[in-house]
Amino acid sequence: MTMPHGTGWPYPPLMAHRGGGALAPENTLAGFRAAVRYGFSAAECDVKLSADQICVLMHDDTLERTSSGHGALALQPMAGLAELDAGSWLGVEFAGEPIPALANVAAYCRANQLLLNIELKPGPGQEAMTGRLVAQAAARLWAGSEVPPLLSSFSRVALLAAATAAPDLPRAWLTEAVPDDWASVLEQLGAVALHVDGQLLTRPQAAAIKAAGYGLLCYTVNDLASAQRLYQWGVDCLCTDRLDWPLAIRR
Ligand code: G3P
Ligand code: MG
């Protein structure tokens, strides 16, 4: 495995946001299937903990927006979460699509050569526990794989806990605008990459981050003009909802 920091970026230049971007319910296996169908070789997803500490895919702290459930995800055990419908909110064709555990996603990704960026998305007060348990699960689920999952988070606490629990898994720090002290934060976290809002990144920042040998990913980039600009600035990877892009860019 080639580590990103200083020696290149082992992930492809495009990543499907929340599994299947705009074409499937977010953070579901239907999304990953769509990403593969559209020619993606990497995807991003959001992972948090159920009440019984199973690593599960969900963006929000609460269940209402993207599932048939109610209330805080962190209060529900996996058995209850698994019975919810996480697809109907987007369309009847996705009715019954379940909330997947990270283990289901690992099996799908490994069987389909889909690389994964796991965003650690802790519920309130669960930063360290989420970082530790998701990193341990990811290390076990991807053991022996050529390219490991990339762990990213806005939470420095979660990333530090992940570093202790699974030091060999690469980590990226997520931020909106790039702060002046980005280099010392990456150093402190032992991170290999910086993931930033593509609308807020400047060209000098991109140049400095790349000159320092870090991977650089921008989210969530959904227009071709921005994509072209960011690639020209040396950005390694764009996280996008536009599943039609691999073909568009090849053309
Ligand atoms: O990892 C990039 C992106 O997923 C961060 O934003 O809110 O979609 O998780 P969000
Ligand atoms: Mg995310």
PDB file of C-alpha atoms and ligand atoms in Angstrom:
ATOM      1  CA  MET A   1       0.000   0.000   0.000  1.00  0.00           C
ATOM      2  CA  THR A   2       1.296   3.433  -0.895  1.00  0.00           C
ATOM      3  CA  MET A   3       0.672   5.877   1.925  1.00  0.00           C
ATOM      4  CA  PRO A   4      -0.674   9.240   0.810  1.00  0.00           C
ATOM      5  CA  HIS A   5       1.524  11.523   2.905  1.00  0.00           C
ATOM      6  CA  GLY A   6       4.644  12.308   0.961  1.00  0.00           C
ATOM      7  CA  THR A   7       4.400   9.376  -1.419  1.00  0.00           C
ATOM      8  CA  GLY A   8       1.271   9.834  -3.534  1.00  0.00           C
ATOM      9  CA  TRP A   9      -2.463   9.354  -3.136  1.00  0.00           C
ATOM     10  CA  PRO A  10      -3.744   5.764  -3.440  1.00  0.00           C
ATOM     11  CA  TYR A  11      -7.383   6.828  -3.916  1.00  0.00           C
ATOM     12  CA  PRO A  12      -8.918   7.783  -7.287  1.00  0.00           C
ATOM     13  CA  PRO A  13      -9.640  11.408  -8.322  1.00  0.00           C
ATOM     14  CA  LEU A  14     -13.402  11.078  -7.814  1.00  0.00           C
ATOM     15  CA  MET A  15     -15.380   9.766  -4.876  1.00  0.00           C
ATOM     16  CA  ALA A  16     -19.149   9.293  -4.644  1.00  0.00           C
ATOM     17  CA  HIS A  17     -20.558  11.389  -1.758  1.00  0.00           C
ATOM     18  CA  ARG A  18     -22.607   9.487   0.860  1.00  0.00           C
ATOM     19  CA  GLY A  19     -22.407   6.294  -1.216  1.00  0.00           C
ATOM     20  CA  GLY A  20     -24.476   7.029  -4.291  1.00  0.00           C
ATOM     21  CA  GLY A  21     -24.476  10.811  -4.555  1.00  0.00           C
ATOM     22  CA  ALA A  22     -27.741  12.197  -5.867  1.00  0.00           C
ATOM     23  CA  LEU A  23     -28.909   8.980  -7.509  1.00  0.00           C
ATOM     24  CA  ALA A  24     -29.678   6.786  -4.504  1.00  0.00           C
ATOM     25  CA  PRO A  25     -30.635   7.139  -0.844  1.00  0.00           C
ATOM     26  CA  GLU A  26     -27.585   8.335   1.061  1.00  0.00           C
ATOM     27  CA  ASN A  27     -25.523   5.916   3.142  1.00  0.00           C
ATOM     28  CA  THR A  28     -27.248   2.775   1.827  1.00  0.00           C
ATOM     29  CA  LEU A  29     -26.043  -0.213  -0.169  1.00  0.00           C
ATOM     30  CA  ALA A  30     -28.256   0.984  -3.018  1.00  0.00           C
ATOM     31  CA  GLY A  31     -25.932   3.986  -3.141  1.00  0.00           C
ATOM     32  CA  PHE A  32     -22.775   1.907  -3.331  1.00  0.00           C
ATOM     33  CA  ARG A  33     -24.344  -0.245  -6.038  1.00  0.00           C
ATOM     34  CA  ALA A  34     -25.119   2.922  -8.013  1.00  0.00           C
ATOM     35  CA  ALA A  35     -21.545   4.182  -7.582  1.00  0.00           C
ATOM     36  CA  VAL A  36     -20.148   0.941  -8.975  1.00  0.00           C
ATOM     37  CA  ARG A  37     -22.685   0.943 -11.810  1.00  0.00           C
ATOM     38  CA  TYR A  38     -21.580   4.444 -12.821  1.00  0.00           C
ATOM     39  CA  GLY A  39     -17.912   3.487 -12.854  1.00  0.00           C
ATOM     40  CA  PHE A  40     -16.743   4.900  -9.526  1.00  0.00           C
ATOM     41  CA  SER A  41     -13.922   3.113  -7.746  1.00  0.00           C
ATOM     42  CA  ALA A  42     -14.294   4.980  -4.438  1.00  0.00           C
ATOM     43  CA  ALA A  43     -17.079   6.328  -2.253  1.00  0.00           C
ATOM     44  CA  GLU A  44     -17.528   8.252   0.981  1.00  0.00           C
ATOM     45  CA  CYS A  45     -19.974   7.427   3.774  1.00  0.00           C
ATOM     46  CA  ASP A  46     -20.873   8.655   7.264  1.00  0.00           C
ATOM     47  CA  VAL A  47     -20.598   6.266  10.213  1.00  0.00           C
ATOM     48  CA  LYS A  48     -21.850   6.545  13.781  1.00  0.00           C
ATOM     49  CA  LEU A  49     -22.752   4.183  16.642  1.00  0.00           C
ATOM     50  CA  SER A  50     -26.041   2.498  17.490  1.00  0.00           C
ATOM     51  CA  ALA A  51     -27.114   2.133  21.149  1.00  0.00           C
ATOM     52  CA  ASP A  52     -25.433  -1.295  21.251  1.00  0.00           C
ATOM     53  CA  GLN A  53     -22.283   0.184  19.695  1.00  0.00           C
ATOM     54  CA  ILE A  54     -22.590  -1.258  16.207  1.00  0.00           C
ATOM     55  CA  CYS A  55     -20.988   0.887  13.484  1.00  0.00           C
ATOM     56  CA  VAL A  56     -23.825   2.017  11.267  1.00  0.00           C
ATOM     57  CA  LEU A  57     -24.219   4.325   8.253  1.00  0.00           C
ATOM     58  CA  MET A  58     -26.138   7.554   8.861  1.00  0.00           C
ATOM     59  CA  HIS A  59     -25.421  11.231   8.359  1.00  0.00           C
ATOM     60  CA  ASP A  60     -27.796  12.882  10.834  1.00  0.00           C
ATOM     61  CA  ASP A  61     -27.926  12.359  14.599  1.00  0.00           C
ATOM     62  CA  THR A  62     -31.673  11.808  14.269  1.00  0.00           C
ATOM     63  CA  LEU A  63     -33.559   9.323  12.119  1.00  0.00           C
ATOM     64  CA  GLU A  64     -36.401  11.380  10.643  1.00  0.00           C
ATOM     65  CA  ARG A  65     -34.865  12.868   7.486  1.00  0.00           C
ATOM     66  CA  THR A  66     -33.536   9.686   5.887  1.00  0.00           C
ATOM     67  CA  SER A  67     -35.488   6.845   7.459  1.00  0.00           C
ATOM     68  CA  SER A  68     -38.876   5.746   8.766  1.00  0.00           C
ATOM     69  CA  GLY A  69     -37.545   5.955  12.350  1.00  0.00           C
ATOM     70  CA  HIS A  70     -37.868   8.667  14.963  1.00  0.00           C
ATOM     71  CA  GLY A  71     -35.567  10.248  17.510  1.00  0.00           C
ATOM     72  CA  ALA A  72     -31.862   9.863  18.149  1.00  0.00           C
ATOM     73  CA  LEU A  73     -30.016   7.096  16.312  1.00  0.00           C
ATOM     74  CA  ALA A  74     -27.691   6.687  19.313  1.00  0.00           C
ATOM     75  CA  LEU A  75     -30.652   5.506  21.436  1.00  0.00           C
ATOM     76  CA  GLN A  76     -31.659   2.693  19.051  1.00  0.00           C
ATOM     77  CA  PRO A  77     -30.060  -0.777  19.012  1.00  0.00           C
ATOM     78  CA  MET A  78     -28.986  -2.217  15.654  1.00  0.00           C
ATOM     79  CA  ALA A  79     -31.842  -4.746  15.586  1.00  0.00           C
ATOM     80  CA  GLY A  80     -34.374  -1.912  15.563  1.00  0.00           C
ATOM     81  CA  LEU A  81     -32.403   0.204  13.076  1.00  0.00           C
ATOM     82  CA  ALA A  82     -32.180  -2.743  10.676  1.00  0.00           C
ATOM     83  CA  GLU A  83     -35.971  -2.827  10.369  1.00  0.00           C
ATOM     84  CA  LEU A  84     -36.291   0.804   9.276  1.00  0.00           C
ATOM     85  CA  ASP A  85     -36.865   1.941   5.706  1.00  0.00           C
ATOM     86  CA  ALA A  86     -33.983   4.198   4.624  1.00  0.00           C
ATOM     87  CA  GLY A  87     -35.011   4.433   0.985  1.00  0.00           C
ATOM     88  CA  SER A  88     -38.619   5.619   0.650  1.00  0.00           C
ATOM     89  CA  TRP A  89     -37.743   9.242   1.517  1.00  0.00           C
ATOM     90  CA  LEU A  90     -36.007   9.483  -1.867  1.00  0.00           C
ATOM     91  CA  GLY A  91     -38.366   7.439  -4.003  1.00  0.00           C
ATOM     92  CA  VAL A  92     -40.726   4.479  -4.024  1.00  0.00           C
ATOM     93  CA  GLU A  93     -38.224   2.497  -6.073  1.00  0.00           C
ATOM     94  CA  PHE A  94     -35.971   2.466  -2.992  1.00  0.00           C
ATOM     95  CA  ALA A  95     -38.685   1.397  -0.508  1.00  0.00           C
ATOM     96  CA  GLY A  96     -37.404  -1.043   2.098  1.00  0.00           C
ATOM     97  CA  GLU A  97     -33.734  -0.188   1.587  1.00  0.00           C
ATOM     98  CA  PRO A  98     -32.168  -0.861   5.012  1.00  0.00           C
ATOM     99  CA  ILE A  99     -29.742   1.152   7.108  1.00  0.00           C
ATOM    100  CA  PRO A 100     -26.524  -0.838   6.655  1.00  0.00           C
ATOM    101  CA  ALA A 101     -23.965  -1.733   9.278  1.00  0.00           C
ATOM    102  CA  LEU A 102     -20.359  -0.970   8.370  1.00  0.00           C
ATOM    103  CA  ALA A 103     -19.762  -4.727   8.145  1.00  0.00           C
ATOM    104  CA  ASN A 104     -22.269  -5.004   5.271  1.00  0.00           C
ATOM    105  CA  VAL A 105     -20.573  -2.155   3.471  1.00  0.00           C
ATOM    106  CA  ALA A 106     -17.104  -3.634   3.956  1.00  0.00           C
ATOM    107  CA  ALA A 107     -18.248  -6.909   2.419  1.00  0.00           C
ATOM    108  CA  TYR A 108     -19.746  -5.083  -0.574  1.00  0.00           C
ATOM    109  CA  CYS A 109     -16.723  -2.823  -1.078  1.00  0.00           C
ATOM    110  CA  ARG A 110     -14.217  -5.651  -0.868  1.00  0.00           C
ATOM    111  CA  ALA A 111     -16.225  -7.837  -3.264  1.00  0.00           C
ATOM    112  CA  ASN A 112     -16.555  -4.998  -5.778  1.00  0.00           C
ATOM    113  CA  GLN A 113     -13.136  -3.329  -5.504  1.00  0.00           C
ATOM    114  CA  LEU A 114     -14.730  -0.139  -4.229  1.00  0.00           C
ATOM    115  CA  LEU A 115     -12.413   1.940  -2.019  1.00  0.00           C
ATOM    116  CA  LEU A 116     -13.990   3.689   0.940  1.00  0.00           C
ATOM    117  CA  ASN A 117     -13.613   6.978   2.814  1.00  0.00           C
ATOM    118  CA  ILE A 118     -15.278   6.450   6.187  1.00  0.00           C
ATOM    119  CA  GLU A 119     -16.280   9.741   7.749  1.00  0.00           C
ATOM    120  CA  LEU A 120     -16.412   9.374  11.544  1.00  0.00           C
ATOM    121  CA  LYS A 121     -19.637  11.213  12.378  1.00  0.00           C
ATOM    122  CA  PRO A 122     -20.026  10.962  16.163  1.00  0.00           C
ATOM    123  CA  GLY A 123     -23.318  11.557  17.914  1.00  0.00           C
ATOM    124  CA  PRO A 124     -23.273  14.202  20.671  1.00  0.00           C
ATOM    125  CA  GLY A 125     -20.682  13.344  23.327  1.00  0.00           C
ATOM    126  CA  GLN A 126     -19.541  10.216  21.468  1.00  0.00           C
ATOM    127  CA  GLU A 127     -16.439  11.562  19.733  1.00  0.00           C
ATOM    128  CA  ALA A 128     -13.776   9.350  21.345  1.00  0.00           C
ATOM    129  CA  MET A 129     -15.908   6.211  21.474  1.00  0.00           C
ATOM    130  CA  THR A 130     -16.912   6.574  17.823  1.00  0.00           C
ATOM    131  CA  GLY A 131     -13.325   7.140  16.718  1.00  0.00           C
ATOM    132  CA  ARG A 132     -12.116   4.128  18.664  1.00  0.00           C
ATOM    133  CA  LEU A 133     -14.860   1.643  17.745  1.00  0.00           C
ATOM    134  CA  VAL A 134     -15.144   2.590  14.067  1.00  0.00           C
ATOM    135  CA  ALA A 135     -11.363   2.432  13.633  1.00  0.00           C
ATOM    136  CA  GLN A 136     -11.192  -0.972  15.342  1.00  0.00           C
ATOM    137  CA  ALA A 137     -14.034  -2.291  13.195  1.00  0.00           C
ATOM    138  CA  ALA A 138     -12.528  -0.909   9.990  1.00  0.00           C
ATOM    139  CA  ALA A 139      -9.117  -2.429  10.751  1.00  0.00           C
ATOM    140  CA  ARG A 140     -10.764  -5.814  11.290  1.00  0.00           C
ATOM    141  CA  LEU A 141     -13.149  -5.625   8.321  1.00  0.00           C
ATOM    142  CA  TRP A 142     -10.476  -4.506   5.836  1.00  0.00           C
ATOM    143  CA  ALA A 143      -7.640  -6.677   7.209  1.00  0.00           C
ATOM    144  CA  GLY A 144      -5.318  -7.707   4.386  1.00  0.00           C
ATOM    145  CA  SER A 145      -6.802  -5.337   1.801  1.00  0.00           C
ATOM    146  CA  GLU A 146      -4.299  -3.629  -0.494  1.00  0.00           C
ATOM    147  CA  VAL A 147      -5.711  -0.123   0.025  1.00  0.00           C
ATOM    148  CA  PRO A 148      -7.225   0.505   3.470  1.00  0.00           C
ATOM    149  CA  PRO A 149     -10.268   2.669   4.112  1.00  0.00           C
ATOM    150  CA  LEU A 150      -9.437   6.309   4.719  1.00  0.00           C
ATOM    151  CA  LEU A 151     -10.854   7.586   8.016  1.00  0.00           C
ATOM    152  CA  SER A 152     -11.845  11.250   8.060  1.00  0.00           C
ATOM    153  CA  SER A 153     -13.596  13.491  10.563  1.00  0.00           C
ATOM    154  CA  PHE A 154     -14.364  17.048  11.541  1.00  0.00           C
ATOM    155  CA  SER A 155     -13.770  15.798  15.111  1.00  0.00           C
ATOM    156  CA  ARG A 156     -10.130  15.910  16.174  1.00  0.00           C
ATOM    157  CA  VAL A 157     -11.053  13.909  19.273  1.00  0.00           C
ATOM    158  CA  ALA A 158     -12.458  11.121  17.088  1.00  0.00           C
ATOM    159  CA  LEU A 159      -9.359  11.128  14.876  1.00  0.00           C
ATOM    160  CA  LEU A 160      -6.994  10.928  17.845  1.00  0.00           C
ATOM    161  CA  ALA A 161      -8.995   8.023  19.279  1.00  0.00           C
ATOM    162  CA  ALA A 162      -8.863   6.323  15.871  1.00  0.00           C
ATOM    163  CA  ALA A 163      -5.095   6.830  15.750  1.00  0.00           C
ATOM    164  CA  THR A 164      -4.662   5.057  19.069  1.00  0.00           C
ATOM    165  CA  ALA A 165      -7.086   2.233  18.216  1.00  0.00           C
ATOM    166  CA  ALA A 166      -5.873   1.513  14.669  1.00  0.00           C
ATOM    167  CA  PRO A 167      -2.641   3.433  14.036  1.00  0.00           C
ATOM    168  CA  ASP A 168      -2.082   1.838  10.612  1.00  0.00           C
ATOM    169  CA  LEU A 169      -5.297   3.186   9.073  1.00  0.00           C
ATOM    170  CA  PRO A 170      -4.775   6.479   7.229  1.00  0.00           C
ATOM    171  CA  ARG A 171      -6.601   9.514   8.617  1.00  0.00           C
ATOM    172  CA  ALA A 172      -7.725  12.819   7.100  1.00  0.00           C
ATOM    173  CA  TRP A 173      -8.882  15.945   8.895  1.00  0.00           C
ATOM    174  CA  LEU A 174     -12.104  17.480   7.605  1.00  0.00           C
ATOM    175  CA  THR A 175     -12.502  21.230   7.793  1.00  0.00           C
ATOM    176  CA  GLU A 176     -14.567  23.866   6.035  1.00  0.00           C
ATOM    177  CA  ALA A 177     -12.185  26.769   5.355  1.00  0.00           C
ATOM    178  CA  VAL A 178      -8.478  25.942   5.718  1.00  0.00           C
ATOM    179  CA  PRO A 179      -7.232  27.523   8.979  1.00  0.00           C
ATOM    180  CA  ASP A 180      -3.811  29.153   9.252  1.00  0.00           C
ATOM    181  CA  ASP A 181      -2.566  26.385  11.562  1.00  0.00           C
ATOM    182  CA  TRP A 182      -3.567  23.522   9.229  1.00  0.00           C
ATOM    183  CA  ALA A 183      -0.034  22.087   9.117  1.00  0.00           C
ATOM    184  CA  SER A 184       0.316  21.774  12.887  1.00  0.00           C
ATOM    185  CA  VAL A 185      -3.166  20.228  13.173  1.00  0.00           C
ATOM    186  CA  LEU A 186      -2.321  17.584  10.550  1.00  0.00           C
ATOM    187  CA  GLU A 187       0.967  16.923  12.307  1.00  0.00           C
ATOM    188  CA  GLN A 188      -0.726  16.579  15.695  1.00  0.00           C
ATOM    189  CA  LEU A 189      -3.329  14.176  14.259  1.00  0.00           C
ATOM    190  CA  GLY A 190      -0.807  12.166  12.270  1.00  0.00           C
ATOM    191  CA  ALA A 191      -3.108  12.741   9.303  1.00  0.00           C
ATOM    192  CA  VAL A 192      -2.137  11.978   5.714  1.00  0.00           C
ATOM    193  CA  ALA A 193      -4.636  14.307   4.058  1.00  0.00           C
ATOM    194  CA  LEU A 194      -6.797  17.395   4.422  1.00  0.00           C
ATOM    195  CA  HIS A 195     -10.442  17.340   3.285  1.00  0.00           C
ATOM    196  CA  VAL A 196     -11.844  20.814   2.706  1.00  0.00           C
ATOM    197  CA  ASP A 197     -14.902  22.602   1.321  1.00  0.00           C
ATOM    198  CA  GLY A 198     -14.134  23.070  -2.377  1.00  0.00           C
ATOM    199  CA  GLN A 199     -15.822  26.479  -2.418  1.00  0.00           C
ATOM    200  CA  LEU A 200     -13.577  27.857   0.321  1.00  0.00           C
ATOM    201  CA  LEU A 201     -10.158  26.541  -0.753  1.00  0.00           C
ATOM    202  CA  THR A 202      -7.766  29.065  -2.316  1.00  0.00           C
ATOM    203  CA  ARG A 203      -5.068  28.354  -4.879  1.00  0.00           C
ATOM    204  CA  PRO A 204      -2.159  29.291  -2.541  1.00  0.00           C
ATOM    205  CA  GLN A 205      -3.574  27.005   0.151  1.00  0.00           C
ATOM    206  CA  ALA A 206      -3.828  24.117  -2.310  1.00  0.00           C
ATOM    207  CA  ALA A 207      -0.238  24.695  -3.427  1.00  0.00           C
ATOM    208  CA  ALA A 208       1.043  24.798   0.157  1.00  0.00           C
ATOM    209  CA  ILE A 209      -0.820  21.635   1.196  1.00  0.00           C
ATOM    210  CA  LYS A 210       0.458  19.721  -1.818  1.00  0.00           C
ATOM    211  CA  ALA A 211       4.004  21.081  -1.386  1.00  0.00           C
ATOM    212  CA  ALA A 212       3.936  19.708   2.169  1.00  0.00           C
ATOM    213  CA  GLY A 213       3.160  16.260   0.760  1.00  0.00           C
ATOM    214  CA  TYR A 214      -0.408  15.815   2.009  1.00  0.00           C
ATOM    215  CA  GLY A 215      -3.356  14.365   0.141  1.00  0.00           C
ATOM    216  CA  LEU A 216      -5.997  17.003  -0.665  1.00  0.00           C
ATOM    217  CA  LEU A 217      -9.698  16.235  -1.147  1.00  0.00           C
ATOM    218  CA  CYS A 218     -12.488  18.740  -1.759  1.00  0.00           C
ATOM    219  CA  TYR A 219     -16.152  18.223  -0.914  1.00  0.00           C
ATOM    220  CA  THR A 220     -18.861  18.471  -2.197  1.00  0.00           C
ATOM    221  CA  VAL A 221     -18.093  19.494  -5.757  1.00  0.00           C
ATOM    222  CA  ASN A 222     -21.034  19.261  -8.124  1.00  0.00           C
ATOM    223  CA  ASP A 223     -20.211  21.606 -11.027  1.00  0.00           C
ATOM    224  CA  LEU A 224     -17.703  20.932 -13.756  1.00  0.00           C
ATOM    225  CA  ALA A 225     -16.138  24.416 -13.721  1.00  0.00           C
ATOM    226  CA  SER A 226     -15.219  24.038 -10.051  1.00  0.00           C
ATOM    227  CA  ALA A 227     -13.960  20.516 -10.650  1.00  0.00           C
ATOM    228  CA  GLN A 228     -11.691  21.691 -13.438  1.00  0.00           C
ATOM    229  CA  ARG A 229     -10.347  24.586 -11.343  1.00  0.00           C
ATOM    230  CA  LEU A 230      -9.623  22.396  -8.330  1.00  0.00           C
ATOM    231  CA  TYR A 231      -7.874  19.718 -10.379  1.00  0.00           C
ATOM    232  CA  GLN A 232      -5.739  22.455 -11.967  1.00  0.00           C
ATOM    233  CA  TRP A 233      -4.756  23.569  -8.481  1.00  0.00           C
ATOM    234  CA  GLY A 234      -3.474  20.055  -7.734  1.00  0.00           C
ATOM    235  CA  VAL A 235      -6.409  18.732  -5.675  1.00  0.00           C
ATOM    236  CA  ASP A 236      -6.141  14.930  -5.577  1.00  0.00           C
ATOM    237  CA  CYS A 237      -9.778  13.982  -5.195  1.00  0.00           C
ATOM    238  CA  LEU A 238     -13.269  15.459  -5.426  1.00  0.00           C
ATOM    239  CA  CYS A 239     -16.176  14.107  -3.419  1.00  0.00           C
ATOM    240  CA  THR A 240     -19.289  14.552  -5.579  1.00  0.00           C
ATOM    241  CA  ASP A 241     -22.988  13.829  -5.858  1.00  0.00           C
ATOM    242  CA  ARG A 242     -22.613  13.711  -9.673  1.00  0.00           C
ATOM    243  CA  LEU A 243     -22.460  10.031 -10.464  1.00  0.00           C
ATOM    244  CA  ASP A 244     -22.572  10.816 -14.178  1.00  0.00           C
ATOM    245  CA  TRP A 245     -19.160  12.492 -13.962  1.00  0.00           C
ATOM    246  CA  PRO A 246     -16.716   9.664 -14.608  1.00  0.00           C
ATOM    247  CA  LEU A 247     -18.105   9.309 -18.129  1.00  0.00           C
ATOM    248  CA  ALA A 248     -18.420  13.094 -18.599  1.00  0.00           C
ATOM    249  CA  ILE A 249     -14.823  13.677 -17.536  1.00  0.00           C
ATOM    250  CA  ARG A 250     -13.508  10.857 -19.721  1.00  0.00           C
ATOM    251  CA  ARG A 251     -15.238  12.462 -22.684  1.00  0.00           C
TER     252      ARG A 251
HETATM  253  O1  G3P B   1     -16.517  13.984   3.737  1.00  0.00           O
HETATM  254  C1  G3P B   1     -16.996  15.044   2.993  1.00  0.00           C
HETATM  255  C2  G3P B   1     -18.432  15.351   3.304  1.00  0.00           C
HETATM  256  O2  G3P B   1     -19.136  14.151   3.428  1.00  0.00           O
HETATM  257  C3  G3P B   1     -18.612  16.179   4.545  1.00  0.00           C
HETATM  258  O3  G3P B   1     -19.894  16.689   4.644  1.00  0.00           O
HETATM  259  O4  G3P B   1     -22.087  16.752   5.732  1.00  0.00           O
HETATM  260  O5  G3P B   1     -21.823  15.481   3.638  1.00  0.00           O
HETATM  261  O6  G3P B   1     -20.836  14.619   5.732  1.00  0.00           O
HETATM  262  P1  G3P B   1     -21.215  15.836   4.950  1.00  0.00           P
HETATM  263 MG    MG B   2     -19.754  12.847   5.017  1.00  0.00          MG
END
